[in-house]
JSON list of C-alpha atoms (C1' of nucleotides) in Angstrom, two decimals:
[
{"chain": "A", "resi": 1, "resn": "MET", "atom": "CA", "xyz": [0.01, 0.00, 0.00]},
{"chain": "A", "resi": 2, "resn": "THR", "atom": "CA", "xyz": [1.45, 3.37, -1.02]},
{"chain": "A", "resi": 3, "resn": "GLY", "atom": "CA", "xyz": [0.86, 6.55, 0.97]},
{"chain": "A", "resi": 4, "resn": "PRO", "atom": "CA", "xyz": [-1.93, 9.00, 0.21]},
{"chain": "A", "resi": 5, "resn": "ILE", "atom": "CA", "xyz": [-1.84, 11.22, -2.86]},
{"chain": "A", "resi": 6, "resn": "ALA", "atom": "CA", "xyz": [-3.42, 14.71, -2.75]},
{"chain": "A", "resi": 7, "resn": "VAL", "atom": "CA", "xyz": [-5.37, 15.60, -5.87]},
{"chain": "A", "resi": 8, "resn": "ILE", "atom": "CA", "xyz": [-5.71, 19.39, -6.03]},
{"chain": "A", "resi": 9, "resn": "ASP", "atom": "CA", "xyz": [-7.68, 21.88, -8.10]},
{"chain": "A", "resi": 10, "resn": "PHE", "atom": "CA", "xyz": [-7.71, 25.70, -7.99]},
{"chain": "A", "resi": 11, "resn": "GLU", "atom": "CA", "xyz": [-10.26, 28.18, -9.30]},
{"chain": "A", "resi": 12, "resn": "THR", "atom": "CA", "xyz": [-8.56, 31.53, -9.90]},
{"chain": "A", "resi": 13, "resn": "THR", "atom": "CA", "xyz": [-9.06, 34.99, -11.31]},
{"chain": "A", "resi": 14, "resn": "GLY", "atom": "CA", "xyz": [-6.93, 34.19, -14.36]},
{"chain": "A", "resi": 15, "resn": "LEU", "atom": "CA", "xyz": [-4.11, 32.13, -15.76]},
{"chain": "A", "resi": 16, "resn": "SER", "atom": "CA", "xyz": [-0.97, 33.53, -14.20]},
{"chain": "A", "resi": 17, "resn": "PRO", "atom": "CA", "xyz": [-0.02, 34.44, -10.62]},
{"chain": "A", "resi": 18, "resn": "ALA", "atom": "CA", "xyz": [2.95, 36.28, -12.12]},
{"chain": "A", "resi": 19, "resn": "GLN", "atom": "CA", "xyz": [0.42, 38.67, -13.72]},
{"chain": "A", "resi": 20, "resn": "GLY", "atom": "CA", "xyz": [-1.38, 39.26, -10.45]},
{"chain": "A", "resi": 21, "resn": "ASP", "atom": "CA", "xyz": [-3.98, 36.55, -10.67]},
{"chain": "A", "resi": 22, "resn": "ARG", "atom": "CA", "xyz": [-5.07, 34.99, -7.38]},
{"chain": "A", "resi": 23, "resn": "ALA", "atom": "CA", "xyz": [-6.84, 31.87, -6.24]},
{"chain": "A", "resi": 24, "resn": "THR", "atom": "CA", "xyz": [-10.55, 32.10, -5.40]},
{"chain": "A", "resi": 25, "resn": "GLU", "atom": "CA", "xyz": [-11.18, 28.47, -4.39]},
{"chain": "A", "resi": 26, "resn": "VAL", "atom": "CA", "xyz": [-9.13, 25.37, -3.63]},
{"chain": "A", "resi": 27, "resn": "ALA", "atom": "CA", "xyz": [-10.09, 21.74, -3.22]},
{"chain": "A", "resi": 28, "resn": "VAL", "atom": "CA", "xyz": [-7.95, 18.76, -2.22]},
{"chain": "A", "resi": 29, "resn": "VAL", "atom": "CA", "xyz": [-9.02, 15.11, -2.43]},
{"chain": "A", "resi": 30, "resn": "LEU", "atom": "CA", "xyz": [-6.88, 12.56, -0.61]},
{"chain": "A", "resi": 31, "resn": "VAL", "atom": "CA", "xyz": [-6.64, 9.26, -2.48]},
{"chain": "A", "resi": 32, "resn": "GLN", "atom": "CA", "xyz": [-5.26, 6.05, -1.07]},
{"chain": "A", "resi": 33, "resn": "GLY", "atom": "CA", "xyz": [-5.45, 2.59, -2.53]},
{"chain": "A", "resi": 34, "resn": "GLY", "atom": "CA", "xyz": [-7.54, 3.87, -5.39]},
{"chain": "A", "resi": 35, "resn": "ARG", "atom": "CA", "xyz": [-10.19, 5.33, -3.05]},
{"chain": "A", "resi": 36, "resn": "VAL", "atom": "CA", "xyz": [-11.04, 8.83, -1.81]},
{"chain": "A", "resi": 37, "resn": "VAL", "atom": "CA", "xyz": [-10.31, 8.87, 1.93]},
{"chain": "A", "resi": 38, "resn": "ASP", "atom": "CA", "xyz": [-10.75, 12.60, 2.74]},
{"chain": "A", "resi": 39, "resn": "ARG", "atom": "CA", "xyz": [-11.66, 15.96, 1.19]},
{"chain": "A", "resi": 40, "resn": "PHE", "atom": "CA", "xyz": [-10.89, 19.67, 1.75]},
{"chain": "A", "resi": 41, "resn": "GLN", "atom": "CA", "xyz": [-12.62, 22.55, -0.06]},
{"chain": "A", "resi": 42, "resn": "SER", "atom": "CA", "xyz": [-12.94, 26.26, 0.55]},
{"chain": "A", "resi": 43, "resn": "LEU", "atom": "CA", "xyz": [-13.58, 29.53, -1.22]},
{"chain": "A", "resi": 44, "resn": "MET", "atom": "CA", "xyz": [-11.04, 32.19, -0.27]},
{"chain": "A", "resi": 45, "resn": "ASN", "atom": "CA", "xyz": [-10.89, 35.96, -0.23]},
{"chain": "A", "resi": 46, "resn": "ALA", "atom": "CA", "xyz": [-7.71, 37.30, -1.74]},
{"chain": "A", "resi": 47, "resn": "GLY", "atom": "CA", "xyz": [-9.04, 40.85, -1.98]},
{"chain": "A", "resi": 48, "resn": "VAL", "atom": "CA", "xyz": [-9.04, 40.97, -5.76]},
{"chain": "A", "resi": 49, "resn": "ARG", "atom": "CA", "xyz": [-11.92, 41.52, -8.18]},
{"chain": "A", "resi": 50, "resn": "ILE", "atom": "CA", "xyz": [-13.30, 38.68, -10.26]},
{"chain": "A", "resi": 51, "resn": "SER", "atom": "CA", "xyz": [-14.02, 39.56, -13.90]},
{"chain": "A", "resi": 52, "resn": "SER", "atom": "CA", "xyz": [-17.42, 38.89, -15.42]},
{"chain": "A", "resi": 53, "resn": "PHE", "atom": "CA", "xyz": [-15.83, 36.32, -17.69]},
{"chain": "A", "resi": 54, "resn": "ILE", "atom": "CA", "xyz": [-14.37, 34.34, -14.77]},
{"chain": "A", "resi": 55, "resn": "GLU", "atom": "CA", "xyz": [-17.60, 34.72, -12.81]},
{"chain": "A", "resi": 56, "resn": "SER", "atom": "CA", "xyz": [-19.60, 33.15, -15.61]},
{"chain": "A", "resi": 57, "resn": "PHE", "atom": "CA", "xyz": [-16.88, 30.54, -16.24]},
{"chain": "A", "resi": 58, "resn": "THR", "atom": "CA", "xyz": [-16.61, 29.27, -12.67]},
{"chain": "A", "resi": 59, "resn": "GLY", "atom": "CA", "xyz": [-19.85, 30.46, -11.10]},
{"chain": "A", "resi": 60, "resn": "ILE", "atom": "CA", "xyz": [-17.78, 32.09, -8.33]},
{"chain": "A", "resi": 61, "resn": "SER", "atom": "CA", "xyz": [-18.89, 35.69, -7.76]},
{"chain": "A", "resi": 62, "resn": "ASN", "atom": "CA", "xyz": [-17.33, 38.67, -6.00]},
{"chain": "A", "resi": 63, "resn": "ALA", "atom": "CA", "xyz": [-20.04, 38.35, -3.35]},
{"chain": "A", "resi": 64, "resn": "MET", "atom": "CA", "xyz": [-19.11, 34.72, -2.73]},
{"chain": "A", "resi": 65, "resn": "VAL", "atom": "CA", "xyz": [-15.40, 35.45, -2.15]},
{"chain": "A", "resi": 66, "resn": "ALA", "atom": "CA", "xyz": [-16.21, 38.56, -0.11]},
{"chain": "A", "resi": 67, "resn": "ALA", "atom": "CA", "xyz": [-17.97, 36.30, 2.37]},
{"chain": "A", "resi": 68, "resn": "ALA", "atom": "CA", "xyz": [-15.16, 33.71, 2.34]},
{"chain": "A", "resi": 69, "resn": "PRO", "atom": "CA", "xyz": [-12.24, 33.37, 4.83]},
{"chain": "A", "resi": 70, "resn": "PRO", "atom": "CA", "xyz": [-8.97, 35.19, 4.01]},
{"chain": "A", "resi": 71, "resn": "ALA", "atom": "CA", "xyz": [-6.76, 33.46, 1.41]},
{"chain": "A", "resi": 72, "resn": "ALA", "atom": "CA", "xyz": [-3.88, 33.12, 3.89]},
{"chain": "A", "resi": 73, "resn": "GLN", "atom": "CA", "xyz": [-6.06, 31.27, 6.37]},
{"chain": "A", "resi": 74, "resn": "VAL", "atom": "CA", "xyz": [-7.46, 28.93, 3.74]},
{"chain": "A", "resi": 75, "resn": "MET", "atom": "CA", "xyz": [-4.06, 28.20, 2.22]},
{"chain": "A", "resi": 76, "resn": "ALA", "atom": "CA", "xyz": [-2.58, 27.41, 5.63]},
{"chain": "A", "resi": 77, "resn": "GLU", "atom": "CA", "xyz": [-5.39, 24.97, 6.25]},
{"chain": "A", "resi": 78, "resn": "ALA", "atom": "CA", "xyz": [-4.94, 23.44, 2.79]},
{"chain": "A", "resi": 79, "resn": "ALA", "atom": "CA", "xyz": [-1.19, 23.02, 3.38]},
{"chain": "A", "resi": 80, "resn": "ARG", "atom": "CA", "xyz": [-1.80, 21.31, 6.72]},
{"chain": "A", "resi": 81, "resn": "PHE", "atom": "CA", "xyz": [-4.36, 19.04, 5.08]},
{"chain": "A", "resi": 82, "resn": "VAL", "atom": "CA", "xyz": [-1.92, 18.04, 2.34]},
{"chain": "A", "resi": 83, "resn": "GLY", "atom": "CA", "xyz": [0.95, 17.51, 4.77]},
{"chain": "A", "resi": 84, "resn": "SER", "atom": "CA", "xyz": [3.72, 15.51, 3.17]},
{"chain": "A", "resi": 85, "resn": "ALA", "atom": "CA", "xyz": [1.51, 13.91, 0.51]},
{"chain": "A", "resi": 86, "resn": "PRO", "atom": "CA", "xyz": [2.68, 14.19, -3.07]},
{"chain": "A", "resi": 87, "resn": "LEU", "atom": "CA", "xyz": [0.30, 16.17, -5.28]},
{"chain": "A", "resi": 88, "resn": "VAL", "atom": "CA", "xyz": [-1.55, 15.47, -8.50]},
{"chain": "A", "resi": 89, "resn": "ALA", "atom": "CA", "xyz": [-3.48, 17.88, -10.69]},
{"chain": "A", "resi": 90, "resn": "HIS", "atom": "CA", "xyz": [-4.82, 18.07, -14.25]},
{"chain": "A", "resi": 91, "resn": "ASN", "atom": "CA", "xyz": [-2.40, 20.30, -16.16]},
{"chain": "A", "resi": 92, "resn": "ALA", "atom": "CA", "xyz": [-0.34, 20.41, -12.98]},
{"chain": "A", "resi": 93, "resn": "GLY", "atom": "CA", "xyz": [1.90, 23.22, -14.11]},
{"chain": "A", "resi": 94, "resn": "PHE", "atom": "CA", "xyz": [-1.05, 25.58, -13.66]},
{"chain": "A", "resi": 95, "resn": "ASP", "atom": "CA", "xyz": [-2.02, 24.39, -10.18]},
{"chain": "A", "resi": 96, "resn": "ARG", "atom": "CA", "xyz": [1.61, 24.16, -9.05]},
{"chain": "A", "resi": 97, "resn": "ARG", "atom": "CA", "xyz": [2.22, 27.81, -9.91]},
{"chain": "A", "resi": 98, "resn": "PHE", "atom": "CA", "xyz": [-0.82, 28.93, -7.86]},
{"chain": "A", "resi": 99, "resn": "TRP", "atom": "CA", "xyz": [0.01, 26.51, -5.00]},
{"chain": "A", "resi": 100, "resn": "GLN", "atom": "CA", "xyz": [3.56, 27.86, -4.69]},
{"chain": "A", "resi": 101, "resn": "ALA", "atom": "CA", "xyz": [2.52, 31.51, -5.23]},
{"chain": "A", "resi": 102, "resn": "GLU", "atom": "CA", "xyz": [-0.23, 31.45, -2.62]},
{"chain": "A", "resi": 103, "resn": "LEU", "atom": "CA", "xyz": [1.91, 29.54, -0.10]},
{"chain": "A", "resi": 104, "resn": "ALA", "atom": "CA", "xyz": [4.82, 31.92, -0.66]},
{"chain": "A", "resi": 105, "resn": "ARG", "atom": "CA", "xyz": [2.62, 34.66, 0.68]},
{"chain": "A", "resi": 106, "resn": "LEU", "atom": "CA", "xyz": [2.55, 32.78, 4.02]},
{"chain": "A", "resi": 107, "resn": "GLY", "atom": "CA", "xyz": [6.30, 33.02, 4.33]},
{"chain": "A", "resi": 108, "resn": "PRO", "atom": "CA", "xyz": [9.40, 31.04, 3.32]},
{"chain": "A", "resi": 109, "resn": "ASP", "atom": "CA", "xyz": [8.63, 28.15, 5.65]},
{"chain": "A", "resi": 110, "resn": "ALA", "atom": "CA", "xyz": [5.10, 27.34, 4.50]},
{"chain": "A", "resi": 111, "resn": "PRO", "atom": "CA", "xyz": [4.58, 23.57, 4.70]},
{"chain": "A", "resi": 112, "resn": "ALA", "atom": "CA", "xyz": [3.98, 21.49, 1.60]},
{"chain": "A", "resi": 113, "resn": "ALA", "atom": "CA", "xyz": [5.02, 24.32, -0.74]},
{"chain": "A", "resi": 114, "resn": "HIS", "atom": "CA", "xyz": [7.51, 22.12, -2.57]},
{"chain": "A", "resi": 115, "resn": "ASN", "atom": "CA", "xyz": [5.77, 18.77, -2.54]},
{"chain": "A", "resi": 116, "resn": "PRO", "atom": "CA", "xyz": [6.16, 17.06, -5.94]},
{"chain": "A", "resi": 117, "resn": "PHE", "atom": "CA", "xyz": [3.42, 17.31, -8.55]},
{"chain": "A", "resi": 118, "resn": "ALA", "atom": "CA", "xyz": [2.33, 14.71, -11.07]},
{"chain": "A", "resi": 119, "resn": "CYS", "atom": "CA", "xyz": [0.00, 15.64, -13.93]},
{"chain": "A", "resi": 120, "resn": "THR", "atom": "CA", "xyz": [-3.01, 13.63, -15.10]},
{"chain": "A", "resi": 121, "resn": "MET", "atom": "CA", "xyz": [-2.95, 15.48, -18.45]},
{"chain": "A", "resi": 122, "resn": "LEU", "atom": "CA", "xyz": [0.63, 14.44, -19.24]},
{"chain": "A", "resi": 123, "resn": "LEU", "atom": "CA", "xyz": [-0.04, 10.92, -18.00]},
{"chain": "A", "resi": 124, "resn": "SER", "atom": "CA", "xyz": [-3.15, 10.73, -20.18]},
{"chain": "A", "resi": 125, "resn": "ARG", "atom": "CA", "xyz": [-1.27, 11.88, -23.23]},
{"chain": "A", "resi": 126, "resn": "ARG", "atom": "CA", "xyz": [1.13, 9.00, -22.62]},
{"chain": "A", "resi": 127, "resn": "LEU", "atom": "CA", "xyz": [-1.45, 6.32, -21.80]},
{"chain": "A", "resi": 128, "resn": "TYR", "atom": "CA", "xyz": [-4.46, 7.32, -23.90]},
{"chain": "A", "resi": 129, "resn": "PRO", "atom": "CA", "xyz": [-3.18, 8.82, -27.18]},
{"chain": "A", "resi": 130, "resn": "GLN", "atom": "CA", "xyz": [-6.40, 7.62, -28.77]},
{"chain": "A", "resi": 131, "resn": "ALA", "atom": "CA", "xyz": [-8.58, 9.93, -26.64]},
{"chain": "A", "resi": 132, "resn": "PRO", "atom": "CA", "xyz": [-10.36, 12.67, -28.63]},
{"chain": "A", "resi": 133, "resn": "GLY", "atom": "CA", "xyz": [-8.73, 15.30, -26.39]},
{"chain": "A", "resi": 134, "resn": "HIS", "atom": "CA", "xyz": [-7.10, 15.66, -23.01]},
{"chain": "A", "resi": 135, "resn": "LYS", "atom": "CA", "xyz": [-9.25, 18.26, -21.31]},
{"chain": "A", "resi": 136, "resn": "LEU", "atom": "CA", "xyz": [-10.50, 16.95, -17.98]},
{"chain": "A", "resi": 137, "resn": "GLY", "atom": "CA", "xyz": [-14.10, 16.82, -19.14]},
{"chain": "A", "resi": 138, "resn": "THR", "atom": "CA", "xyz": [-13.18, 15.09, -22.40]},
{"chain": "A", "resi": 139, "resn": "LEU", "atom": "CA", "xyz": [-11.21, 12.40, -20.57]},
{"chain": "A", "resi": 140, "resn": "ALA", "atom": "CA", "xyz": [-14.02, 11.98, -18.03]},
{"chain": "A", "resi": 141, "resn": "ALA", "atom": "CA", "xyz": [-16.42, 11.25, -20.91]},
{"chain": "A", "resi": 142, "resn": "PHE", "atom": "CA", "xyz": [-13.88, 9.04, -22.67]},
{"chain": "A", "resi": 143, "resn": "HIS", "atom": "CA", "xyz": [-13.51, 6.85, -19.56]},
{"chain": "A", "resi": 144, "resn": "ALA", "atom": "CA", "xyz": [-17.19, 7.18, -18.55]},
{"chain": "A", "resi": 145, "resn": "LEU", "atom": "CA", "xyz": [-16.11, 8.54, -15.14]},
{"chain": "A", "resi": 146, "resn": "PRO", "atom": "CA", "xyz": [-18.94, 9.45, -12.76]},
{"chain": "A", "resi": 147, "resn": "ALA", "atom": "CA", "xyz": [-20.07, 13.08, -12.72]},
{"chain": "A", "resi": 148, "resn": "ALA", "atom": "CA", "xyz": [-19.05, 14.98, -9.62]},
{"chain": "A", "resi": 149, "resn": "GLY", "atom": "CA", "xyz": [-20.99, 18.25, -9.76]},
{"chain": "A", "resi": 150, "resn": "ARG", "atom": "CA", "xyz": [-20.60, 21.54, -11.60]},
{"chain": "A", "resi": 151, "resn": "ALA", "atom": "CA", "xyz": [-17.52, 21.59, -13.81]},
{"chain": "A", "resi": 152, "resn": "HIS", "atom": "CA", "xyz": [-15.07, 24.41, -13.05]},
{"chain": "A", "resi": 153, "resn": "ARG", "atom": "CA", "xyz": [-15.74, 24.32, -9.35]},
{"chain": "A", "resi": 154, "resn": "ALA", "atom": "CA", "xyz": [-12.72, 23.16, -7.40]},
{"chain": "A", "resi": 155, "resn": "LEU", "atom": "CA", "xyz": [-14.12, 20.17, -5.55]},
{"chain": "A", "resi": 156, "resn": "ALA", "atom": "CA", "xyz": [-16.02, 18.81, -8.55]},
{"chain": "A", "resi": 157, "resn": "ASP", "atom": "CA", "xyz": [-12.96, 19.06, -10.76]},
{"chain": "A", "resi": 158, "resn": "ALA", "atom": "CA", "xyz": [-10.68, 17.57, -8.09]},
{"chain": "A", "resi": 159, "resn": "GLU", "atom": "CA", "xyz": [-13.10, 14.64, -7.69]},
{"chain": "A", "resi": 160, "resn": "VAL", "atom": "CA", "xyz": [-13.05, 14.03, -11.48]},
{"chain": "A", "resi": 161, "resn": "ALA", "atom": "CA", "xyz": [-9.26, 14.31, -11.51]},
{"chain": "A", "resi": 162, "resn": "ALA", "atom": "CA", "xyz": [-9.10, 11.81, -8.61]},
{"chain": "A", "resi": 163, "resn": "ALA", "atom": "CA", "xyz": [-11.31, 9.38, -10.60]},
{"chain": "A", "resi": 164, "resn": "LEU", "atom": "CA", "xyz": [-9.05, 9.84, -13.62]},
{"chain": "A", "resi": 165, "resn": "LEU", "atom": "CA", "xyz": [-6.01, 9.20, -11.43]},
{"chain": "A", "resi": 166, "resn": "ALA", "atom": "CA", "xyz": [-7.61, 5.99, -10.13]},
{"chain": "A", "resi": 167, "resn": "ARG", "atom": "CA", "xyz": [-8.20, 4.87, -13.73]},
{"chain": "A", "resi": 168, "resn": "ILE", "atom": "CA", "xyz": [-4.59, 5.68, -14.62]},
{"chain": "A", "resi": 169, "resn": "GLN", "atom": "CA", "xyz": [-3.29, 3.74, -11.62]},
{"chain": "A", "resi": 170, "resn": "ALA", "atom": "CA", "xyz": [-5.54, 0.78, -12.38]},
{"chain": "A", "resi": 171, "resn": "ASP", "atom": "CA", "xyz": [-4.41, 0.70, -16.00]},
{"chain": "A", "resi": 172, "resn": "LEU", "atom": "CA", "xyz": [-0.74, 0.87, -14.99]},
{"chain": "A", "resi": 173, "resn": "CYS", "atom": "CA", "xyz": [-1.28, -1.96, -12.51]},
{"chain": "A", "resi": 174, "resn": "SER", "atom": "CA", "xyz": [-3.08, -4.21, -14.97]},
{"chain": "A", "resi": 175, "resn": "ARG", "atom": "CA", "xyz": [-0.55, -3.45, -17.70]},
{"chain": "A", "resi": 176, "resn": "PHE", "atom": "CA", "xyz": [2.49, -4.14, -15.57]},
{"chain": "A", "resi": 177, "resn": "GLY", "atom": "CA", "xyz": [1.16, -6.60, -13.03]},
{"chain": "A", "resi": 178, "resn": "LEU", "atom": "CA", "xyz": [1.59, -4.20, -10.12]},
{"chain": "A", "resi": 179, "resn": "ALA", "atom": "CA", "xyz": [-0.24, -4.21, -6.79]},
{"chain": "A", "resi": 180, "resn": "ALA", "atom": "CA", "xyz": [-0.19, -0.40, -6.65]},
{"chain": "A", "resi": 181, "resn": "ALA", "atom": "CA", "xyz": [1.00, 2.45, -8.84]},
{"chain": "A", "resi": 182, "resn": "SER", "atom": "CA", "xyz": [3.00, 4.82, -6.65]},
{"chain": "A", "resi": 183, "resn": "HIS", "atom": "CA", "xyz": [3.40, 8.56, -7.16]},
{"chain": "A", "resi": 184, "resn": "SER", "atom": "CA", "xyz": [7.04, 7.99, -8.16]},
{"chain": "A", "resi": 185, "resn": "LEU", "atom": "CA", "xyz": [5.87, 5.61, -10.88]},
{"chain": "A", "resi": 186, "resn": "LEU", "atom": "CA", "xyz": [3.40, 8.27, -12.09]},
{"chain": "A", "resi": 187, "resn": "MET", "atom": "CA", "xyz": [6.28, 10.74, -12.27]},
{"chain": "A", "resi": 188, "resn": "ALA", "atom": "CA", "xyz": [8.36, 8.24, -14.24]},
{"chain": "A", "resi": 189, "resn": "VAL", "atom": "CA", "xyz": [5.56, 7.63, -16.75]},
{"chain": "A", "resi": 190, "resn": "GLN", "atom": "CA", "xyz": [4.90, 11.34, -17.01]},
{"chain": "A", "resi": 191, "resn": "ALA", "atom": "CA", "xyz": [8.56, 12.01, -17.83]},
{"chain": "A", "resi": 192, "resn": "CYS", "atom": "CA", "xyz": [9.03, 9.14, -20.28]},
{"chain": "A", "resi": 193, "resn": "GLN", "atom": "CA", "xyz": [9.52, 9.58, -24.00]},
{"chain": "A", "resi": 194, "resn": "ARG", "atom": "CA", "xyz": [6.67, 9.10, -26.44]},
{"chain": "A", "resi": 195, "resn": "HIS", "atom": "CA", "xyz": [6.37, 5.46, -27.56]},
{"chain": "A", "resi": 196, "resn": "ALA", "atom": "CA", "xyz": [8.76, 4.43, -24.75]},
{"chain": "A", "resi": 197, "resn": "LEU", "atom": "CA", "xyz": [6.24, 3.83, -21.99]},
{"chain": "A", "resi": 198, "resn": "ASP", "atom": "CA", "xyz": [7.02, 0.18, -21.33]},
{"chain": "A", "resi": 199, "resn": "ALA", "atom": "CA", "xyz": [10.79, 0.73, -21.27]},
{"chain": "A", "resi": 200, "resn": "ALA", "atom": "CA", "xyz": [10.39, 3.70, -18.91]},
{"chain": "A", "resi": 201, "resn": "VAL", "atom": "CA", "xyz": [8.24, 1.68, -16.48]},
{"chain": "A", "resi": 202, "resn": "ARG", "atom": "CA", "xyz": [10.71, -1.24, -16.60]},
{"chain": "A", "resi": 203, "resn": "ARG", "atom": "CA", "xyz": [13.57, 1.12, -15.80]},
{"chain": "A", "resi": 204, "resn": "HIS", "atom": "CA", "xyz": [11.59, 2.60, -12.92]},
{"chain": "A", "resi": 205, "resn": "LEU", "atom": "CA", "xyz": [10.66, -0.80, -11.55]},
{"chain": "A", "resi": 206, "resn": "GLY", "atom": "CA", "xyz": [14.15, -2.14, -12.03]},
{"chain": "A", "resi": 207, "resn": "THR", "atom": "CA", "xyz": [12.86, -5.32, -13.61]},
{"chain": "A", "resi": 208, "resn": "PRO", "atom": "CA", "xyz": [14.40, -6.74, -16.80]},
{"chain": "A", "resi": 209, "resn": "SER", "atom": "CA", "xyz": [11.06, -7.77, -18.28]},
{"chain": "A", "resi": 210, "resn": "VAL", "atom": "CA", "xyz": [7.47, -7.02, -17.57]},
{"chain": "A", "resi": 211, "resn": "ALA", "atom": "CA", "xyz": [4.54, -8.50, -19.42]},
{"chain": "A", "resi": 212, "resn": "ALA", "atom": "CA", "xyz": [2.94, -5.89, -21.64]},
{"chain": "B", "resi": 1, "resn": "DT", "atom": "C1'", "xyz": [-9.26, 49.87, -25.58]},
{"chain": "B", "resi": 2, "resn": "DG", "atom": "C1'", "xyz": [-6.90, 45.88, -25.87]},
{"chain": "B", "resi": 3, "resn": "DC", "atom": "C1'", "xyz": [-4.11, 42.67, -24.21]},
{"chain": "B", "resi": 4, "resn": "DC", "atom": "C1'", "xyz": [-1.90, 39.67, -20.78]},
{"chain": "B", "resi": 5, "resn": "DA", "atom": "C1'", "xyz": [1.35, 32.88, -19.05]},
{"chain": "B", "resi": 6, "resn": "DG", "atom": "C1'", "xyz": [3.88, 28.75, -19.03]},
{"chain": "B", "resi": 7, "resn": "DG", "atom": "C1'", "xyz": [5.13, 24.32, -20.46]},
{"chain": "B", "resi": 8, "resn": "DC", "atom": "C1'", "xyz": [4.52, 20.20, -23.10]},
{"chain": "B", "resi": 9, "resn": "DC", "atom": "C1'", "xyz": [4.00, 18.19, -27.57]},
{"chain": "B", "resi": 10, "resn": "DC", "atom": "C1'", "xyz": [3.81, 17.55, -32.59]},
{"chain": "B", "resi": 11, "resn": "DT", "atom": "C1'", "xyz": [5.68, 18.33, -37.10]},
{"chain": "B", "resi": 12, "resn": "DC", "atom": "C1'", "xyz": [5.43, 20.50, -43.21]},
{"chain": "B", "resi": 13, "resn": "DT", "atom": "C1'", "xyz": [11.22, 20.43, -36.67]},
{"chain": "B", "resi": 14, "resn": "DT", "atom": "C1'", "xyz": [15.79, 21.06, -34.30]},
{"chain": "B", "resi": 15, "resn": "DT", "atom": "C1'", "xyz": [18.73, 28.42, -36.38]},
{"chain": "B", "resi": 16, "resn": "DA", "atom": "C1'", "xyz": [10.55, 27.28, -35.37]},
{"chain": "B", "resi": 17, "resn": "DG", "atom": "C1'", "xyz": [5.88, 27.71, -35.03]},
{"chain": "B", "resi": 18, "resn": "DG", "atom": "C1'", "xyz": [1.62, 26.66, -33.36]},
{"chain": "B", "resi": 19, "resn": "DG", "atom": "C1'", "xyz": [-1.93, 23.77, -30.83]},
{"chain": "B", "resi": 20, "resn": "DC", "atom": "C1'", "xyz": [-3.36, 22.13, -26.41]},
{"chain": "B", "resi": 21, "resn": "DC", "atom": "C1'", "xyz": [-4.54, 22.72, -21.51]},
{"chain": "B", "resi": 22, "resn": "DT", "atom": "C1'", "xyz": [-5.33, 25.19, -17.07]},
{"chain": "B", "resi": 23, "resn": "DT", "atom": "C1'", "xyz": [-8.72, 30.02, -15.15]}
]
DNA sequence: TGCCAGGCCCTCTTTAGGGCCTT
């Protein structure tokens, strides 16, 4: 049994914290042994205005964040919830930038700020090249994953990403005869070269031959 | 008013360009 993995999703005011964008909502789903074992979700007030485009896109309004706890408080709680668990997100580069930017505002010693991230989008590109696309919703439909609520809200998207992660782990296990697909294996698959998946997994596992 | 990012991946590539994906 591997340790828990924290699947995270942010809703934000835009695409780039370097351009002043801030998080408006965060959700974390803890997954262990292919099952969701705990959840964290909160809106947060970062003191910035949400554009009408983002409001219609996410359903998160200025009034909703005005009534939410301060961003620093929410991020501190999220970091404690994640603890030492490795992280997973869909298009993880995006969520990693906001995770690190928001935690950096808490100070240089914020916990969990540098936990490793794996990406369900990069993994899906490796494992499911036949999928019609690699958006989270497209992959959910492709794998017939259960609906989890309104898309583009943090907890619903984190739940779908967690279900996608469970599918990825199950497929890796069945393909390579594993009992469990660890986060480090996910990182190895994510980093492997195109058309070199089996060789990359064999290198990671340290086994000379694995049934395909 | 209009525009804004970053990184991976593919290919009509590698001295590059553009699509995808996240909000």
